[in-house]
Tab-separated table of C-alpha atoms in Angstrom:
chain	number	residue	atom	x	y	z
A	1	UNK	CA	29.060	40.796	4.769
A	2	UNK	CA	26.487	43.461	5.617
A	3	UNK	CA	23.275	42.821	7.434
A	4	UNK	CA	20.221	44.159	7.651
A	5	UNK	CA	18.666	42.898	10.222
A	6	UNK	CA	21.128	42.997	13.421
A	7	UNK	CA	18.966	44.839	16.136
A	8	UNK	CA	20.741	47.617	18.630
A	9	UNK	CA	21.579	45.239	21.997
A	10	UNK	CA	20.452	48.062	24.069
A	11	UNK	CA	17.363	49.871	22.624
A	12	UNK	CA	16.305	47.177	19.922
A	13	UNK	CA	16.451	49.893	17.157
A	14	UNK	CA	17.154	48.395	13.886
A	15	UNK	CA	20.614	48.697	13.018
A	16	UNK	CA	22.574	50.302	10.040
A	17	UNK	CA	25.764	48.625	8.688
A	18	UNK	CA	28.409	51.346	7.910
A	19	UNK	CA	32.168	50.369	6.844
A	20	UNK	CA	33.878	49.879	10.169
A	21	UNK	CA	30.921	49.978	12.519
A	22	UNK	CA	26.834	49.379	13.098
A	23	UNK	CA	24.668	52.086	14.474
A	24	UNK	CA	21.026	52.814	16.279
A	25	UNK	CA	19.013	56.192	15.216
A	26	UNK	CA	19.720	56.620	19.023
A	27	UNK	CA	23.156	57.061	18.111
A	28	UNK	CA	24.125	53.478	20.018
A	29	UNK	CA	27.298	52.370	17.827
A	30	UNK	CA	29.102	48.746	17.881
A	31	UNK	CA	32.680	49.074	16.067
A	32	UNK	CA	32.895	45.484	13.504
A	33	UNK	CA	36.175	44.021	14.523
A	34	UNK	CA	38.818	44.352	11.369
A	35	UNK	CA	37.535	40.790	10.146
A	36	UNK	CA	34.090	42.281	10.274
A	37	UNK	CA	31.907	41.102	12.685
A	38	UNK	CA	30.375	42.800	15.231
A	39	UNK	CA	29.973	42.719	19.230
A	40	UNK	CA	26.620	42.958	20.195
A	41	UNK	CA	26.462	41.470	23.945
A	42	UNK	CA	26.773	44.582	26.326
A	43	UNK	CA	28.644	43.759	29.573
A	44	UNK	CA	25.757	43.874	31.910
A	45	UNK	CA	24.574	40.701	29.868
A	46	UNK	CA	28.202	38.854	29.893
A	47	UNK	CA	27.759	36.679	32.951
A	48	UNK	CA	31.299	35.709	32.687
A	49	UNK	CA	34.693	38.110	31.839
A	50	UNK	CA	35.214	35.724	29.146
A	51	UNK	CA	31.729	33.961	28.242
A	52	UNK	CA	31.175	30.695	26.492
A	53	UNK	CA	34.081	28.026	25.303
A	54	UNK	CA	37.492	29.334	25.943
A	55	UNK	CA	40.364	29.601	23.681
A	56	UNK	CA	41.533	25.837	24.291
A	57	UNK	CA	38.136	24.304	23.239
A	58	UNK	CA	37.699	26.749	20.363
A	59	UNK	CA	41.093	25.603	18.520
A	60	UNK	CA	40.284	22.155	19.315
A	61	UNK	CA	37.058	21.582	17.178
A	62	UNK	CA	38.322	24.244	14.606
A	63	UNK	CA	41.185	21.279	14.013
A	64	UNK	CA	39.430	18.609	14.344
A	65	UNK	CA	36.290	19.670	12.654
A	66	UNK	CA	38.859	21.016	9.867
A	67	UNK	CA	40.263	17.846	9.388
A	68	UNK	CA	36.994	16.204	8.073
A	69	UNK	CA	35.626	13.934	10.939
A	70	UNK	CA	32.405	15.378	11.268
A	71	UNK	CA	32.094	16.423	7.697
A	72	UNK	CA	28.881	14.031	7.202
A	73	UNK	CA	27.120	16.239	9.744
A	74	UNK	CA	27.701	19.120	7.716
A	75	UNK	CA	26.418	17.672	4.714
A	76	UNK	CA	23.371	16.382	6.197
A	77	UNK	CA	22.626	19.545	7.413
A	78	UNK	CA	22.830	21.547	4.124
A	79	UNK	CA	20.833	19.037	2.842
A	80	UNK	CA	18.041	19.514	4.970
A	81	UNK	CA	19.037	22.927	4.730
A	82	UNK	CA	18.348	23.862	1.213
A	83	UNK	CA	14.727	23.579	1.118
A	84	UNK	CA	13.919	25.159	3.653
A	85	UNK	CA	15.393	28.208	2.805
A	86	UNK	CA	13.605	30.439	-0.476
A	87	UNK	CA	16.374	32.526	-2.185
A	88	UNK	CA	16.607	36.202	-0.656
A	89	UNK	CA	16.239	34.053	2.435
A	90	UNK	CA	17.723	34.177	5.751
A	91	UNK	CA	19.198	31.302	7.792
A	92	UNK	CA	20.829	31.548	11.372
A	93	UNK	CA	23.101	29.932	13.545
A	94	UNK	CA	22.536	29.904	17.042
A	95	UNK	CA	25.537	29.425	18.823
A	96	UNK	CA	27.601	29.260	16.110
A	97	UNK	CA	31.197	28.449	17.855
A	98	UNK	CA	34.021	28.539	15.197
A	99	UNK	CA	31.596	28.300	11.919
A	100	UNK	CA	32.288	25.141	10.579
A	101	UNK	CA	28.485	24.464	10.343
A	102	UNK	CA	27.899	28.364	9.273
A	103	UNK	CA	30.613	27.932	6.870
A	104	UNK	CA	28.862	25.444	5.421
A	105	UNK	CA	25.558	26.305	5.191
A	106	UNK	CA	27.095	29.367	3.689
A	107	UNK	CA	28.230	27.591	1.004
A	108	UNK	CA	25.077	25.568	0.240
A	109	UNK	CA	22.600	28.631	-0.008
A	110	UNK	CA	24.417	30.929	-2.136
A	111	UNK	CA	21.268	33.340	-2.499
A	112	UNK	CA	20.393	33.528	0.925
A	113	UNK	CA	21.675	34.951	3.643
A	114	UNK	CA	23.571	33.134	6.673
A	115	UNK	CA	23.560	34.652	9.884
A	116	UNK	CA	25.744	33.186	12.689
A	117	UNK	CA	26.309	34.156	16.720
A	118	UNK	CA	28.050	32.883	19.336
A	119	UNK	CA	28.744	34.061	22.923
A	120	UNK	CA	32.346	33.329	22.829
A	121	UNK	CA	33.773	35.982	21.100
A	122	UNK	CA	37.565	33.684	19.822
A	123	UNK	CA	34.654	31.076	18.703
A	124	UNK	CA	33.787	34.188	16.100
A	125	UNK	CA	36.810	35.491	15.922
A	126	UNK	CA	37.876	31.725	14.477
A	127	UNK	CA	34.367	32.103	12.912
A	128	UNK	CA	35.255	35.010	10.666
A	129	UNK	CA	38.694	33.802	9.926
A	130	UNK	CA	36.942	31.090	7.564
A	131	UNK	CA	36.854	34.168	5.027
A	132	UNK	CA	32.824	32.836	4.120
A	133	UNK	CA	30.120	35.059	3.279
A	134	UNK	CA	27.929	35.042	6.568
A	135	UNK	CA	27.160	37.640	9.043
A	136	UNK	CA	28.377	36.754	12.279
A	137	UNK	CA	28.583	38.822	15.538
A	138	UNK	CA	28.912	37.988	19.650
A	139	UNK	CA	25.494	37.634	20.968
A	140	UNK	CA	23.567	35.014	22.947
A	141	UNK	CA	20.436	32.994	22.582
A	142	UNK	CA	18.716	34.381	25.287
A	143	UNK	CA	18.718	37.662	23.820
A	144	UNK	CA	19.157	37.668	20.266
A	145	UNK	CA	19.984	40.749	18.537
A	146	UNK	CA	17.825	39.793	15.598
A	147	UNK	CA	14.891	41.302	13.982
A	148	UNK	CA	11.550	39.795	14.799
A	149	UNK	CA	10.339	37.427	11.712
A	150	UNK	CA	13.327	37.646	9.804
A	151	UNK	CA	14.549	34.346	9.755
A	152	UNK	CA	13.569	31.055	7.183
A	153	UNK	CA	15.587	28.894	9.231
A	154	UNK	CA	17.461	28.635	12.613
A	155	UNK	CA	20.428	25.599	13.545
A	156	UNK	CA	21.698	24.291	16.308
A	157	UNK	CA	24.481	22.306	16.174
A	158	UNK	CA	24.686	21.756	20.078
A	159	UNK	CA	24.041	24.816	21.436
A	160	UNK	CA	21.725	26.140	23.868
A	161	UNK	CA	17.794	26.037	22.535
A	162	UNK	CA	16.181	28.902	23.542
A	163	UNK	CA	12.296	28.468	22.173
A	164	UNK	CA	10.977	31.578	22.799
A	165	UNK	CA	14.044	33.637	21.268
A	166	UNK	CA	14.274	30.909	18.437
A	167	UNK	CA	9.743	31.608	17.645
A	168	UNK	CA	10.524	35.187	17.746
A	169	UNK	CA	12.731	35.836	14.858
A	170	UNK	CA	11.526	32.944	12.265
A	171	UNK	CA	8.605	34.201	10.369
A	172	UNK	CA	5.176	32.451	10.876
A	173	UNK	CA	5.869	28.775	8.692
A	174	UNK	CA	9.743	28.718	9.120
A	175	UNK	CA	12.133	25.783	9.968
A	176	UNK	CA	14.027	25.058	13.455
A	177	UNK	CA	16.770	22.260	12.726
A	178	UNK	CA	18.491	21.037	15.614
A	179	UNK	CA	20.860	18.304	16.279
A	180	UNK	CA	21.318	16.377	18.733
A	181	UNK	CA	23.633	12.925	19.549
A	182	UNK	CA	22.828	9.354	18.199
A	183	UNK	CA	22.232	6.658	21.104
A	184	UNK	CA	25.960	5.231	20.992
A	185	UNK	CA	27.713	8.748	19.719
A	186	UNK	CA	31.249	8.349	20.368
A	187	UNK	CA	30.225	5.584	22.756
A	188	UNK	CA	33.856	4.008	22.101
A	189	UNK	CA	35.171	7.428	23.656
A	190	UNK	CA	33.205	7.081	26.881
A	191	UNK	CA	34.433	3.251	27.281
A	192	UNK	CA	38.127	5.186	27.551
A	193	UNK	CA	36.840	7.423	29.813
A	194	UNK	CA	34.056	5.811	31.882
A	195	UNK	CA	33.608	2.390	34.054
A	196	UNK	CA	29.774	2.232	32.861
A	197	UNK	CA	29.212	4.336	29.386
A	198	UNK	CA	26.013	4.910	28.377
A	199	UNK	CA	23.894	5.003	25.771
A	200	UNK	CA	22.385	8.890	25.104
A	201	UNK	CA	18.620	9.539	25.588
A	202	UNK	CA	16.588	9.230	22.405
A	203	UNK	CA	13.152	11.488	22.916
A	204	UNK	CA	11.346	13.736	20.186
A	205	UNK	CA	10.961	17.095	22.584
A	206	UNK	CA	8.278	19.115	22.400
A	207	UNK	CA	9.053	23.104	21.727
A	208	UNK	CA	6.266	25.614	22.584
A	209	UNK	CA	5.447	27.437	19.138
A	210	UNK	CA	6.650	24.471	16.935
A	211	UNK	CA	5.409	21.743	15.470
A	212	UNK	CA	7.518	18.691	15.656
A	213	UNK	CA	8.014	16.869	11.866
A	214	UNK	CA	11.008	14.593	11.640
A	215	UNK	CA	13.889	13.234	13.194
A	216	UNK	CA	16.688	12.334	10.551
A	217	UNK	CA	19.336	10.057	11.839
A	218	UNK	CA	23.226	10.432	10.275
A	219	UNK	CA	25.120	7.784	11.217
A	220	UNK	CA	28.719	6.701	10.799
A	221	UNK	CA	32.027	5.557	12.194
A	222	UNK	CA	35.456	7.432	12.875
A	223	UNK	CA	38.756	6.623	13.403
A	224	UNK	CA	41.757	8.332	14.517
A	225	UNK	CA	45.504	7.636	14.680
A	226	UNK	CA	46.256	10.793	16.193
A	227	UNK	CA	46.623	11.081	19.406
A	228	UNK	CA	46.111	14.984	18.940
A	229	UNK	CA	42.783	14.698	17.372
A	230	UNK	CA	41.565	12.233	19.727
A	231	UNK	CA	42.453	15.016	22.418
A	232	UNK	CA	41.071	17.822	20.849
A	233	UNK	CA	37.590	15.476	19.927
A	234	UNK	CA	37.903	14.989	23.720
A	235	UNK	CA	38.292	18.482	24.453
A	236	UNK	CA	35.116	19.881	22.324
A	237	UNK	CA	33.122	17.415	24.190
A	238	UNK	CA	31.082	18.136	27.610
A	239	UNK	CA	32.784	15.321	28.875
A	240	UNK	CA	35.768	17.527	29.085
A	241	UNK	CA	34.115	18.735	32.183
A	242	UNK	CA	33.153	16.461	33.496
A	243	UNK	CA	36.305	13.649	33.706
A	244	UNK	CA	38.490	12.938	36.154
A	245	UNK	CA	41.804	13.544	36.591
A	246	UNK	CA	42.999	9.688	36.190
A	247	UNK	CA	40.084	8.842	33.087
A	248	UNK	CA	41.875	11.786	30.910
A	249	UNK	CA	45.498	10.611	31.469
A	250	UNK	CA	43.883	6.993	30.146
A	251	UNK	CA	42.989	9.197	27.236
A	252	UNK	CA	46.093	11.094	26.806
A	253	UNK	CA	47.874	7.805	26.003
A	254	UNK	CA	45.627	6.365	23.404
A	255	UNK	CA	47.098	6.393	19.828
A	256	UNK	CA	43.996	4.809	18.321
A	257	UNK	CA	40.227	5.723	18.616
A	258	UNK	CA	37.913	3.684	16.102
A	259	UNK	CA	33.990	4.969	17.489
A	260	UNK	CA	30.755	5.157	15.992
A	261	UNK	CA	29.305	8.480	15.364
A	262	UNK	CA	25.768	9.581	15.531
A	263	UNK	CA	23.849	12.785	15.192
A	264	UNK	CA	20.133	13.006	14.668
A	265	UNK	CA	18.474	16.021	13.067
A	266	UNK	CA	14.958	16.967	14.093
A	267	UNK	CA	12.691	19.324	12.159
A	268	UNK	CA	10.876	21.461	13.614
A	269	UNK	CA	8.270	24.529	12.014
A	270	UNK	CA	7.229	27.195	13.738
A	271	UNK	CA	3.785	27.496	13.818
């Protein structure tokens, strides 16, 4: 899918989509990778040799996302999703990862355009592989190659939030949907993995340049009888990074995981 509004990562020259490349009236030119997106965070701005969620993490949400436990998410979003969003429109995904969400939003505004980026460039690589009609390249938040005002919506499926970048591109009245966990989301998970689990923080933040509106709770409960998706649900988690040794062998032998699961959605317009 072409897209008008990518911005040059280096000059912030509008960018023109040709066949097998993007480039910058100041001849700046970013080659689309053969399933057609494009690269658009220079190496002075990758803080890592291989930035965001690696390889492991990326094929474990593609199959577990794939096989449907989070697909009430991605209906809720869509649904709060298709208002928002005039046709002609343009709706982005920050941090996109493998495009499950982008995927889906794709689907549910057929006259508008989706937009996704992620840091990780396998998470787009996995991204583009879904064969949907979205524009996706390898960018970050904190400096997102997107035209200023261009946007009707902006997502963020647990990503980083990045108000100021986030204000920039949505024109003056547009919508900032991001979701967050439920107070006991996958609290069954952390009583595997944790002597004390907790519940999650529930607070309605405040965003400089937006107005807060709503907070939409989804809620529902998941089970699994495979002790591959329970690992892979594990491994797209932050808690991946933060268990011990001993806790994550207690969760490599589980053949059974029934949890709650909980994400809230809170509206936001930019004002």
């Amino acid at each position: 899918m072409d897209f008008a509004h990518f911005l040059c990562p280096v000059c912030k020259s509008p960018l023109r989509g040709e066949p097998r490349r993007y480039v910058c009236p100041a001849g700046h030119s970013f080659d689309r990778a053969a399933r057609g997106y494009v690269h658009l965070l220079p190496s002075n701005r990758m803080h890592a040799k291989i930035p965001g969620d690696n390889r492991e993490m990326v094929l474990s949400r593609r199959r577990f996302l794939d096989a449907g436990g989070y697909a009430l998410f991605a209906r809720a979003l869509c649904e709060l999703a298709a208002p928002l969003v005039p046709p002609g429109g343009i709706a982005v995904d920050a941090g996109c990862g493998e495009g499950y969400y982008t995927a889906a939003l794709a689907g549910a505004l057929p006259d508008a355009a989706v937009c996704g980026y992620d840091i990780a460039k396998c998470a787009v690589d996995s991204a583009a592989r879904r064969g949907a009609r979205m524009a996706l390249a390898v960018a970050g938040s904190y400096d997102i190659p997107l035209a200023s005002g261009c946007a009707d919506l902006v997502t963020d499926v647990f990503a980083p939030v990045v108000p100021g970048e986030f204000r920039r591109i949505l024109k003056p009245g547009g919508w900032f949907l991001l979701a967050v966990p439920g107070p006991r989301h996958l609290f069954a998970l952390k009583e595997l993995l944790y002597e004390r689990p907790y519940e999650n923080e529930v607070r309605d933040v405040a965003y400089e340049g937006f107005r807060y509106v709503s907070r939409t709770p989804v809620r529902g409960q998941l089970t699994l009888d495979d002790p591959r998706l329970i690992w892979d649900l594990f491994t797209m988690t932050p808690y991946y990074w933060k268990t011990g040794v001993e806790a994550a062998q207690r969760l490599r032998q589980a053949t059974r995981l029934d949890t709650e699961i909980e994400f809230d959605f809170l509206s936001y317009q930019a004002v």
